[in-house]
Amino acid sequence: MRAEAEFASVRKEIRVAYALWCVVGLIGGHRFYLGDTGRSIAMLFTLGGLGVWWLLDVFFVARRVRAVNRTRRAAIMARHGLIDA
């Protein structure tokens, strides 16, 4: 139960990521939210790859959020000595 509570506190939301993509996507705001610092900085200095990366990200944001959540959950469960079902 403690592990699930810890995961809930660090879990990323797809709706928030898409909202950030809409508002500050050209400068990589959604990537900063997901912890992709290198790509975020690249998007910041190239204005989302002149808009190309920004437009392509609409298809990949949800998948990236799920991958980040899966990785974080596995790390938390491992730290608590639990097996992820």
mmCIF file of N, CA, C and O in Angstrom:
data_model
loop_
_atom_site.group_PDB
_atom_site.id
_atom_site.type_symbol
_atom_site.label_atom_id
_atom_site.label_comp_id
_atom_site.label_asym_id
_atom_site.label_seq_id
_atom_site.Cartn_x
_atom_site.Cartn_y
_atom_site.Cartn_z
ATOM 1 N N MET A 1 0.829 -1.188 0.000
ATOM 2 C CA MET A 1 0.000 0.000 0.000
ATOM 3 C C MET A 1 0.880 1.260 0.000
ATOM 4 O O MET A 1 0.548 2.224 -0.678
ATOM 5 N N ARG A 2 1.974 1.215 0.731
ATOM 6 C CA ARG A 2 2.890 2.355 0.765
ATOM 7 C C ARG A 2 3.508 2.586 -0.623
ATOM 8 O O ARG A 2 3.660 3.724 -1.062
ATOM 9 N N ALA A 3 3.853 1.490 -1.310
ATOM 10 C CA ALA A 3 4.445 1.601 -2.645
ATOM 11 C C ALA A 3 3.449 2.210 -3.625
ATOM 12 O O ALA A 3 3.813 3.061 -4.449
ATOM 13 N N GLU A 4 2.202 1.801 -3.559
ATOM 14 C CA GLU A 4 1.182 2.360 -4.447
ATOM 15 C C GLU A 4 0.966 3.850 -4.171
ATOM 16 O O GLU A 4 0.764 4.634 -5.095
ATOM 17 N N ALA A 5 1.005 4.242 -2.915
ATOM 18 C CA ALA A 5 0.852 5.659 -2.567
ATOM 19 C C ALA A 5 2.031 6.466 -3.095
ATOM 20 O O ALA A 5 1.857 7.588 -3.592
ATOM 21 N N GLU A 6 3.223 5.898 -3.008
ATOM 22 C CA GLU A 6 4.410 6.585 -3.527
ATOM 23 C C GLU A 6 4.312 6.738 -5.045
ATOM 24 O O GLU A 6 4.643 7.787 -5.597
ATOM 25 N N PHE A 7 3.852 5.684 -5.715
ATOM 26 C CA PHE A 7 3.684 5.763 -7.168
ATOM 27 C C PHE A 7 2.635 6.806 -7.549
ATOM 28 O O PHE A 7 2.811 7.556 -8.507
ATOM 29 N N ALA A 8 1.553 6.857 -6.803
ATOM 30 C CA ALA A 8 0.500 7.832 -7.096
ATOM 31 C C ALA A 8 1.017 9.266 -6.997
ATOM 32 O O ALA A 8 0.552 10.149 -7.718
ATOM 33 N N SER A 9 2.006 9.497 -6.140
ATOM 34 C CA SER A 9 2.534 10.848 -5.978
ATOM 35 C C SER A 9 3.483 11.252 -7.110
ATOM 36 O O SER A 9 3.708 12.445 -7.322
ATOM 37 N N VAL A 10 4.038 10.289 -7.841
ATOM 38 C CA VAL A 10 4.973 10.615 -8.927
ATOM 39 C C VAL A 10 4.420 10.279 -10.300
ATOM 40 O O VAL A 10 5.082 10.489 -11.308
ATOM 41 N N ARG A 11 3.196 9.786 -10.361
ATOM 42 C CA ARG A 11 2.573 9.375 -11.615
ATOM 43 C C ARG A 11 2.315 10.582 -12.500
ATOM 44 O O ARG A 11 1.920 11.645 -12.050
ATOM 45 N N LYS A 12 2.555 10.427 -13.797
ATOM 46 C CA LYS A 12 2.305 11.489 -14.770
ATOM 47 C C LYS A 12 0.955 11.239 -15.442
ATOM 48 O O LYS A 12 0.555 10.104 -15.670
ATOM 49 N N GLU A 13 0.261 12.309 -15.765
ATOM 50 C CA GLU A 13 -1.078 12.235 -16.356
ATOM 51 C C GLU A 13 -1.022 12.575 -17.845
ATOM 52 O O GLU A 13 -0.363 13.537 -18.249
ATOM 53 N N ILE A 14 -1.738 11.798 -18.645
ATOM 54 C CA ILE A 14 -1.768 12.020 -20.091
ATOM 55 C C ILE A 14 -2.419 13.358 -20.412
ATOM 56 O O ILE A 14 -1.938 14.103 -21.275
ATOM 57 N N ARG A 15 -3.489 13.687 -19.700
ATOM 58 C CA ARG A 15 -4.177 14.967 -19.966
ATOM 59 C C ARG A 15 -3.276 16.167 -19.715
ATOM 60 O O ARG A 15 -3.298 17.133 -20.477
ATOM 61 N N VAL A 16 -2.483 16.105 -18.649
ATOM 62 C CA VAL A 16 -1.562 17.206 -18.346
ATOM 63 C C VAL A 16 -0.498 17.308 -19.434
ATOM 64 O O VAL A 16 -0.155 18.410 -19.882
ATOM 65 N N ALA A 17 0.017 16.166 -19.874
ATOM 66 C CA ALA A 17 1.042 16.172 -20.922
ATOM 67 C C ALA A 17 0.503 16.775 -22.213
ATOM 68 O O ALA A 17 1.183 17.578 -22.864
ATOM 69 N N TYR A 18 -0.727 16.419 -22.582
ATOM 70 C CA TYR A 18 -1.316 17.001 -23.794
ATOM 71 C C TYR A 18 -1.620 18.490 -23.622
ATOM 72 O O TYR A 18 -1.472 19.261 -24.568
ATOM 73 N N ALA A 19 -2.034 18.885 -22.441
ATOM 74 C CA ALA A 19 -2.274 20.313 -22.193
ATOM 75 C C ALA A 19 -0.968 21.096 -22.335
ATOM 76 O O ALA A 19 -0.942 22.164 -22.948
ATOM 77 N N LEU A 20 0.102 20.550 -21.783
ATOM 78 C CA LEU A 20 1.402 21.200 -21.930
ATOM 79 C C LEU A 20 1.853 21.205 -23.386
ATOM 80 O O LEU A 20 2.456 22.170 -23.854
ATOM 81 N N TRP A 21 1.554 20.125 -24.109
ATOM 82 C CA TRP A 21 1.898 20.065 -25.523
ATOM 83 C C TRP A 21 1.201 21.200 -26.278
ATOM 84 O O TRP A 21 1.805 21.834 -27.136
ATOM 85 N N CYS A 22 -0.054 21.449 -25.944
ATOM 86 C CA CYS A 22 -0.806 22.515 -26.621
ATOM 87 C C CYS A 22 -0.278 23.898 -26.287
ATOM 88 O O CYS A 22 -0.174 24.755 -27.160
ATOM 89 N N VAL A 23 0.058 24.111 -25.020
ATOM 90 C CA VAL A 23 0.410 25.460 -24.563
ATOM 91 C C VAL A 23 1.890 25.785 -24.771
ATOM 92 O O VAL A 23 2.222 26.841 -25.313
ATOM 93 N N VAL A 24 2.767 24.909 -24.337
ATOM 94 C CA VAL A 24 4.214 25.186 -24.408
ATOM 95 C C VAL A 24 4.967 24.077 -25.139
ATOM 96 O O VAL A 24 6.148 23.852 -24.892
ATOM 97 N N GLY A 25 4.287 23.429 -26.054
ATOM 98 C CA GLY A 25 4.892 22.316 -26.780
ATOM 99 C C GLY A 25 6.030 22.722 -27.690
ATOM 100 O O GLY A 25 6.999 21.977 -27.846
ATOM 101 N N LEU A 26 5.943 23.877 -28.299
ATOM 102 C CA LEU A 26 7.007 24.316 -29.202
ATOM 103 C C LEU A 26 8.348 24.487 -28.497
ATOM 104 O O LEU A 26 9.396 24.355 -29.124
ATOM 105 N N ILE A 27 8.303 24.760 -27.214
ATOM 106 C CA ILE A 27 9.560 24.905 -26.476
ATOM 107 C C ILE A 27 9.833 23.697 -25.582
ATOM 108 O O ILE A 27 10.690 23.736 -24.711
ATOM 109 N N GLY A 28 9.110 22.604 -25.810
ATOM 110 C CA GLY A 28 9.387 21.344 -25.132
ATOM 111 C C GLY A 28 8.847 21.209 -23.735
ATOM 112 O O GLY A 28 9.325 20.364 -22.969
ATOM 113 N N GLY A 29 7.838 21.969 -23.373
ATOM 114 C CA GLY A 29 7.286 21.912 -22.018
ATOM 115 C C GLY A 29 6.773 20.543 -21.624
ATOM 116 O O GLY A 29 6.975 20.088 -20.498
ATOM 117 N N HIS A 30 6.133 19.849 -22.546
ATOM 118 C CA HIS A 30 5.624 18.510 -22.252
ATOM 119 C C HIS A 30 6.767 17.520 -22.046
ATOM 120 O O HIS A 30 6.660 16.595 -21.255
ATOM 121 N N ARG A 31 7.882 17.724 -22.728
ATOM 122 C CA ARG A 31 9.045 16.851 -22.555
ATOM 123 C C ARG A 31 9.713 17.104 -21.197
ATOM 124 O O ARG A 31 10.189 16.168 -20.560
ATOM 125 N N PHE A 32 9.773 18.368 -20.767
ATOM 126 C CA PHE A 32 10.294 18.655 -19.426
ATOM 127 C C PHE A 32 9.443 17.963 -18.376
ATOM 128 O O PHE A 32 9.955 17.396 -17.416
ATOM 129 N N TYR A 33 8.121 18.002 -18.545
ATOM 130 C CA TYR A 33 7.187 17.366 -17.615
ATOM 131 C C TYR A 33 7.456 15.873 -17.498
ATOM 132 O O TYR A 33 7.362 15.301 -16.418
ATOM 133 N N LEU A 34 7.816 15.237 -18.609
ATOM 134 C CA LEU A 34 8.049 13.802 -18.615
ATOM 135 C C LEU A 34 9.482 13.422 -18.263
ATOM 136 O O LEU A 34 9.806 12.245 -18.193
ATOM 137 N N GLY A 35 10.330 14.405 -18.051
ATOM 138 C CA GLY A 35 11.698 14.116 -17.640
ATOM 139 C C GLY A 35 12.665 13.909 -18.781
ATOM 140 O O GLY A 35 13.792 13.463 -18.567
ATOM 141 N N ASP A 36 12.273 14.219 -19.993
ATOM 142 C CA ASP A 36 13.157 14.096 -21.158
ATOM 143 C C ASP A 36 13.923 15.405 -21.346
ATOM 144 O O ASP A 36 13.687 16.159 -22.285
ATOM 145 N N THR A 37 14.877 15.637 -20.467
ATOM 146 C CA THR A 37 15.559 16.927 -20.438
ATOM 147 C C THR A 37 16.339 17.212 -21.711
ATOM 148 O O THR A 37 16.293 18.329 -22.236
ATOM 149 N N GLY A 38 17.056 16.231 -22.221
ATOM 150 C CA GLY A 38 17.853 16.444 -23.434
ATOM 151 C C GLY A 38 16.992 16.844 -24.620
ATOM 152 O O GLY A 38 17.306 17.805 -25.338
ATOM 153 N N ARG A 39 15.928 16.123 -24.834
ATOM 154 C CA ARG A 39 15.020 16.450 -25.942
ATOM 155 C C ARG A 39 14.319 17.777 -25.701
ATOM 156 O O ARG A 39 14.037 18.521 -26.644
ATOM 157 N N SER A 40 14.033 18.063 -24.447
ATOM 158 C CA SER A 40 13.375 19.331 -24.119
ATOM 159 C C SER A 40 14.262 20.510 -24.488
ATOM 160 O O SER A 40 13.791 21.489 -25.076
ATOM 161 N N ILE A 41 15.527 20.409 -24.151
ATOM 162 C CA ILE A 41 16.467 21.498 -24.462
ATOM 163 C C ILE A 41 16.624 21.634 -25.972
ATOM 164 O O ILE A 41 16.669 22.753 -26.498
ATOM 165 N N ALA A 42 16.673 20.500 -26.680
ATOM 166 C CA ALA A 42 16.759 20.555 -28.145
ATOM 167 C C ALA A 42 15.527 21.237 -28.727
ATOM 168 O O ALA A 42 15.638 22.067 -29.643
ATOM 169 N N MET A 43 14.345 20.912 -28.197
ATOM 170 C CA MET A 43 13.124 21.554 -28.682
ATOM 171 C C MET A 43 13.100 23.033 -28.330
ATOM 172 O O MET A 43 12.613 23.857 -29.107
ATOM 173 N N LEU A 44 13.634 23.368 -27.177
ATOM 174 C CA LEU A 44 13.661 24.761 -26.738
ATOM 175 C C LEU A 44 14.465 25.629 -27.710
ATOM 176 O O LEU A 44 14.031 26.699 -28.115
ATOM 177 N N PHE A 45 15.640 25.137 -28.104
ATOM 178 C CA PHE A 45 16.513 25.939 -28.952
ATOM 179 C C PHE A 45 16.176 25.872 -30.434
ATOM 180 O O PHE A 45 16.655 26.695 -31.214
ATOM 181 N N THR A 46 15.356 24.907 -30.850
ATOM 182 C CA THR A 46 14.989 24.806 -32.266
ATOM 183 C C THR A 46 13.503 25.063 -32.498
ATOM 184 O O THR A 46 13.016 24.841 -33.609
ATOM 185 N N LEU A 47 12.807 25.523 -31.463
ATOM 186 C CA LEU A 47 11.360 25.746 -31.524
ATOM 187 C C LEU A 47 10.641 24.497 -32.027
ATOM 188 O O LEU A 47 9.880 24.513 -32.987
ATOM 189 N N GLY A 48 10.899 23.405 -31.330
ATOM 190 C CA GLY A 48 10.236 22.142 -31.657
ATOM 191 C C GLY A 48 10.662 21.584 -32.999
ATOM 192 O O GLY A 48 9.867 20.983 -33.699
ATOM 193 N N GLY A 49 11.950 21.759 -33.311
ATOM 194 C CA GLY A 49 12.414 21.300 -34.629
ATOM 195 C C GLY A 49 11.694 22.030 -35.742
ATOM 196 O O GLY A 49 11.287 21.424 -36.728
ATOM 197 N N LEU A 50 11.555 23.345 -35.548
ATOM 198 C CA LEU A 50 10.800 24.215 -36.462
ATOM 199 C C LEU A 50 9.357 23.744 -36.632
ATOM 200 O O LEU A 50 8.757 23.856 -37.691
ATOM 201 N N GLY A 51 8.830 23.169 -35.564
ATOM 202 C CA GLY A 51 7.445 22.738 -35.541
ATOM 203 C C GLY A 51 7.230 21.279 -35.914
ATOM 204 O O GLY A 51 6.171 20.720 -35.649
ATOM 205 N N VAL A 52 8.228 20.652 -36.511
ATOM 206 C CA VAL A 52 8.077 19.265 -36.964
ATOM 207 C C VAL A 52 7.992 18.318 -35.773
ATOM 208 O O VAL A 52 7.080 17.482 -35.687
ATOM 209 N N TRP A 53 8.936 18.405 -34.829
ATOM 210 C CA TRP A 53 8.911 17.540 -33.645
ATOM 211 C C TRP A 53 7.632 17.766 -32.856
ATOM 212 O O TRP A 53 7.036 16.838 -32.333
ATOM 213 N N TRP A 54 7.256 19.041 -32.763
ATOM 214 C CA TRP A 54 6.052 19.385 -32.009
ATOM 215 C C TRP A 54 4.823 18.704 -32.607
ATOM 216 O O TRP A 54 4.020 18.125 -31.885
ATOM 217 N N LEU A 55 4.686 18.748 -33.926
ATOM 218 C CA LEU A 55 3.538 18.112 -34.567
ATOM 219 C C LEU A 55 3.587 16.593 -34.441
ATOM 220 O O LEU A 55 2.566 15.951 -34.223
ATOM 221 N N LEU A 56 4.757 16.006 -34.560
ATOM 222 C CA LEU A 56 4.874 14.552 -34.442
ATOM 223 C C LEU A 56 4.588 14.075 -33.020
ATOM 224 O O LEU A 56 4.092 12.962 -32.827
ATOM 225 N N ASP A 57 4.907 14.893 -32.041
ATOM 226 C CA ASP A 57 4.700 14.509 -30.651
ATOM 227 C C ASP A 57 3.237 14.269 -30.300
ATOM 228 O O ASP A 57 2.938 13.558 -29.347
ATOM 229 N N VAL A 58 2.320 14.814 -31.069
ATOM 230 C CA VAL A 58 0.897 14.583 -30.786
ATOM 231 C C VAL A 58 0.590 13.083 -30.843
ATOM 232 O O VAL A 58 -0.281 12.597 -30.120
ATOM 233 N N PHE A 59 1.330 12.342 -31.650
ATOM 234 C CA PHE A 59 1.112 10.904 -31.766
ATOM 235 C C PHE A 59 1.861 10.097 -30.708
ATOM 236 O O PHE A 59 1.542 8.934 -30.487
ATOM 237 N N PHE A 60 2.876 10.696 -30.088
ATOM 238 C CA PHE A 60 3.753 9.945 -29.192
ATOM 239 C C PHE A 60 3.648 10.314 -27.718
ATOM 240 O O PHE A 60 4.230 9.635 -26.882
ATOM 241 N N VAL A 61 2.939 11.368 -27.384
ATOM 242 C CA VAL A 61 2.875 11.824 -25.994
ATOM 243 C C VAL A 61 2.242 10.765 -25.091
ATOM 244 O O VAL A 61 2.794 10.445 -24.034
ATOM 245 N N ALA A 62 1.124 10.205 -25.476
ATOM 246 C CA ALA A 62 0.445 9.222 -24.626
ATOM 247 C C ALA A 62 1.318 7.993 -24.397
ATOM 248 O O ALA A 62 1.413 7.489 -23.273
ATOM 249 N N ARG A 63 1.978 7.524 -25.443
ATOM 250 C CA ARG A 63 2.854 6.358 -25.302
ATOM 251 C C ARG A 63 4.031 6.665 -24.380
ATOM 252 O O ARG A 63 4.430 5.835 -23.572
ATOM 253 N N ARG A 64 4.574 7.879 -24.486
ATOM 254 C CA ARG A 64 5.702 8.258 -23.633
ATOM 255 C C ARG A 64 5.271 8.364 -22.169
ATOM 256 O O ARG A 64 6.004 7.970 -21.272
ATOM 257 N N VAL A 65 4.082 8.891 -21.902
ATOM 258 C CA VAL A 65 3.566 8.978 -20.530
ATOM 259 C C VAL A 65 3.418 7.578 -19.938
ATOM 260 O O VAL A 65 3.820 7.327 -18.804
ATOM 261 N N ARG A 66 2.863 6.653 -20.717
ATOM 262 C CA ARG A 66 2.714 5.278 -20.231
ATOM 263 C C ARG A 66 4.065 4.637 -19.945
ATOM 264 O O ARG A 66 4.226 3.939 -18.948
ATOM 265 N N ALA A 67 5.060 4.889 -20.798
ATOM 266 C CA ALA A 67 6.399 4.322 -20.587
ATOM 267 C C ALA A 67 7.046 4.899 -19.336
ATOM 268 O O ALA A 67 7.662 4.165 -18.541
ATOM 269 N N VAL A 68 6.911 6.200 -19.130
ATOM 270 C CA VAL A 68 7.475 6.838 -17.934
ATOM 271 C C VAL A 68 6.806 6.282 -16.680
ATOM 272 O O VAL A 68 7.490 5.941 -15.707
ATOM 273 N N ASN A 69 5.492 6.152 -16.702
ATOM 274 C CA ASN A 69 4.770 5.612 -15.542
ATOM 275 C C ASN A 69 5.160 4.164 -15.275
ATOM 276 O O ASN A 69 5.329 3.764 -14.124
ATOM 277 N N ARG A 70 5.309 3.375 -16.327
ATOM 278 C CA ARG A 70 5.694 1.973 -16.162
ATOM 279 C C ARG A 70 7.076 1.861 -15.524
ATOM 280 O O ARG A 70 7.290 1.081 -14.602
ATOM 281 N N THR A 71 8.019 2.683 -15.977
ATOM 282 C CA THR A 71 9.377 2.670 -15.435
ATOM 283 C C THR A 71 9.396 3.114 -13.979
ATOM 284 O O THR A 71 10.059 2.492 -13.137
ATOM 285 N N ARG A 72 8.679 4.178 -13.676
ATOM 286 C CA ARG A 72 8.640 4.668 -12.300
ATOM 287 C C ARG A 72 7.990 3.667 -11.359
ATOM 288 O O ARG A 72 8.446 3.459 -10.247
ATOM 289 N N ARG A 73 6.908 3.030 -11.813
ATOM 290 C CA ARG A 73 6.225 2.047 -10.972
ATOM 291 C C ARG A 73 7.126 0.856 -10.700
ATOM 292 O O ARG A 73 7.214 0.374 -9.571
ATOM 293 N N ALA A 74 7.825 0.379 -11.723
ATOM 294 C CA ALA A 74 8.729 -0.761 -11.550
ATOM 295 C C ALA A 74 9.853 -0.423 -10.577
ATOM 296 O O ALA A 74 10.221 -1.250 -9.726
ATOM 297 N N ALA A 75 10.392 0.782 -10.665
ATOM 298 C CA ALA A 75 11.467 1.194 -9.753
ATOM 299 C C ALA A 75 10.969 1.256 -8.314
ATOM 300 O O ALA A 75 11.662 0.821 -7.380
ATOM 301 N N ILE A 76 9.778 1.780 -8.121
ATOM 302 C CA ILE A 76 9.211 1.885 -6.767
ATOM 303 C C ILE A 76 8.924 0.502 -6.202
ATOM 304 O O ILE A 76 9.241 0.220 -5.040
ATOM 305 N N MET A 77 8.339 -0.353 -7.007
ATOM 306 C CA MET A 77 8.030 -1.703 -6.534
ATOM 307 C C MET A 77 9.316 -2.470 -6.195
ATOM 308 O O MET A 77 9.379 -3.197 -5.204
ATOM 309 N N ALA A 78 10.339 -2.304 -7.001
ATOM 310 C CA ALA A 78 11.614 -2.961 -6.738
ATOM 311 C C ALA A 78 12.253 -2.431 -5.457
ATOM 312 O O ALA A 78 12.822 -3.192 -4.666
ATOM 313 N N ARG A 79 12.146 -1.134 -5.241
ATOM 314 C CA ARG A 79 12.711 -0.541 -4.040
ATOM 315 C C ARG A 79 12.009 -1.059 -2.784
ATOM 316 O O ARG A 79 12.622 -1.197 -1.739
ATOM 317 N N HIS A 80 10.739 -1.348 -2.898
ATOM 318 C CA HIS A 80 9.980 -1.874 -1.758
ATOM 319 C C HIS A 80 10.015 -3.399 -1.685
ATOM 320 O O HIS A 80 9.401 -3.990 -0.795
ATOM 321 N N GLY A 81 10.701 -4.029 -2.629
ATOM 322 C CA GLY A 81 10.823 -5.478 -2.613
ATOM 323 C C GLY A 81 9.566 -6.197 -3.052
ATOM 324 O O GLY A 81 9.353 -7.351 -2.681
ATOM 325 N N LEU A 82 8.735 -5.553 -3.831
ATOM 326 C CA LEU A 82 7.490 -6.173 -4.301
ATOM 327 C C LEU A 82 7.626 -6.568 -5.764
ATOM 328 O O LEU A 82 8.327 -5.919 -6.542
ATOM 329 N N ILE A 83 6.926 -7.598 -6.137
ATOM 330 C CA ILE A 83 6.919 -8.029 -7.539
ATOM 331 C C ILE A 83 5.729 -7.385 -8.211
ATOM 332 O O ILE A 83 4.616 -7.449 -7.720
ATOM 333 N N ASP A 84 5.985 -6.752 -9.362
ATOM 334 C CA ASP A 84 4.916 -6.109 -10.110
ATOM 335 C C ASP A 84 4.101 -7.151 -10.850
ATOM 336 O O ASP A 84 4.623 -7.914 -11.640
ATOM 337 N N ALA A 85 2.788 -7.172 -10.593
ATOM 338 C CA ALA A 85 1.907 -8.185 -11.209
ATOM 339 C C ALA A 85 1.543 -7.831 -12.611
ATOM 340 O O ALA A 85 1.342 -6.784 -13.029
#
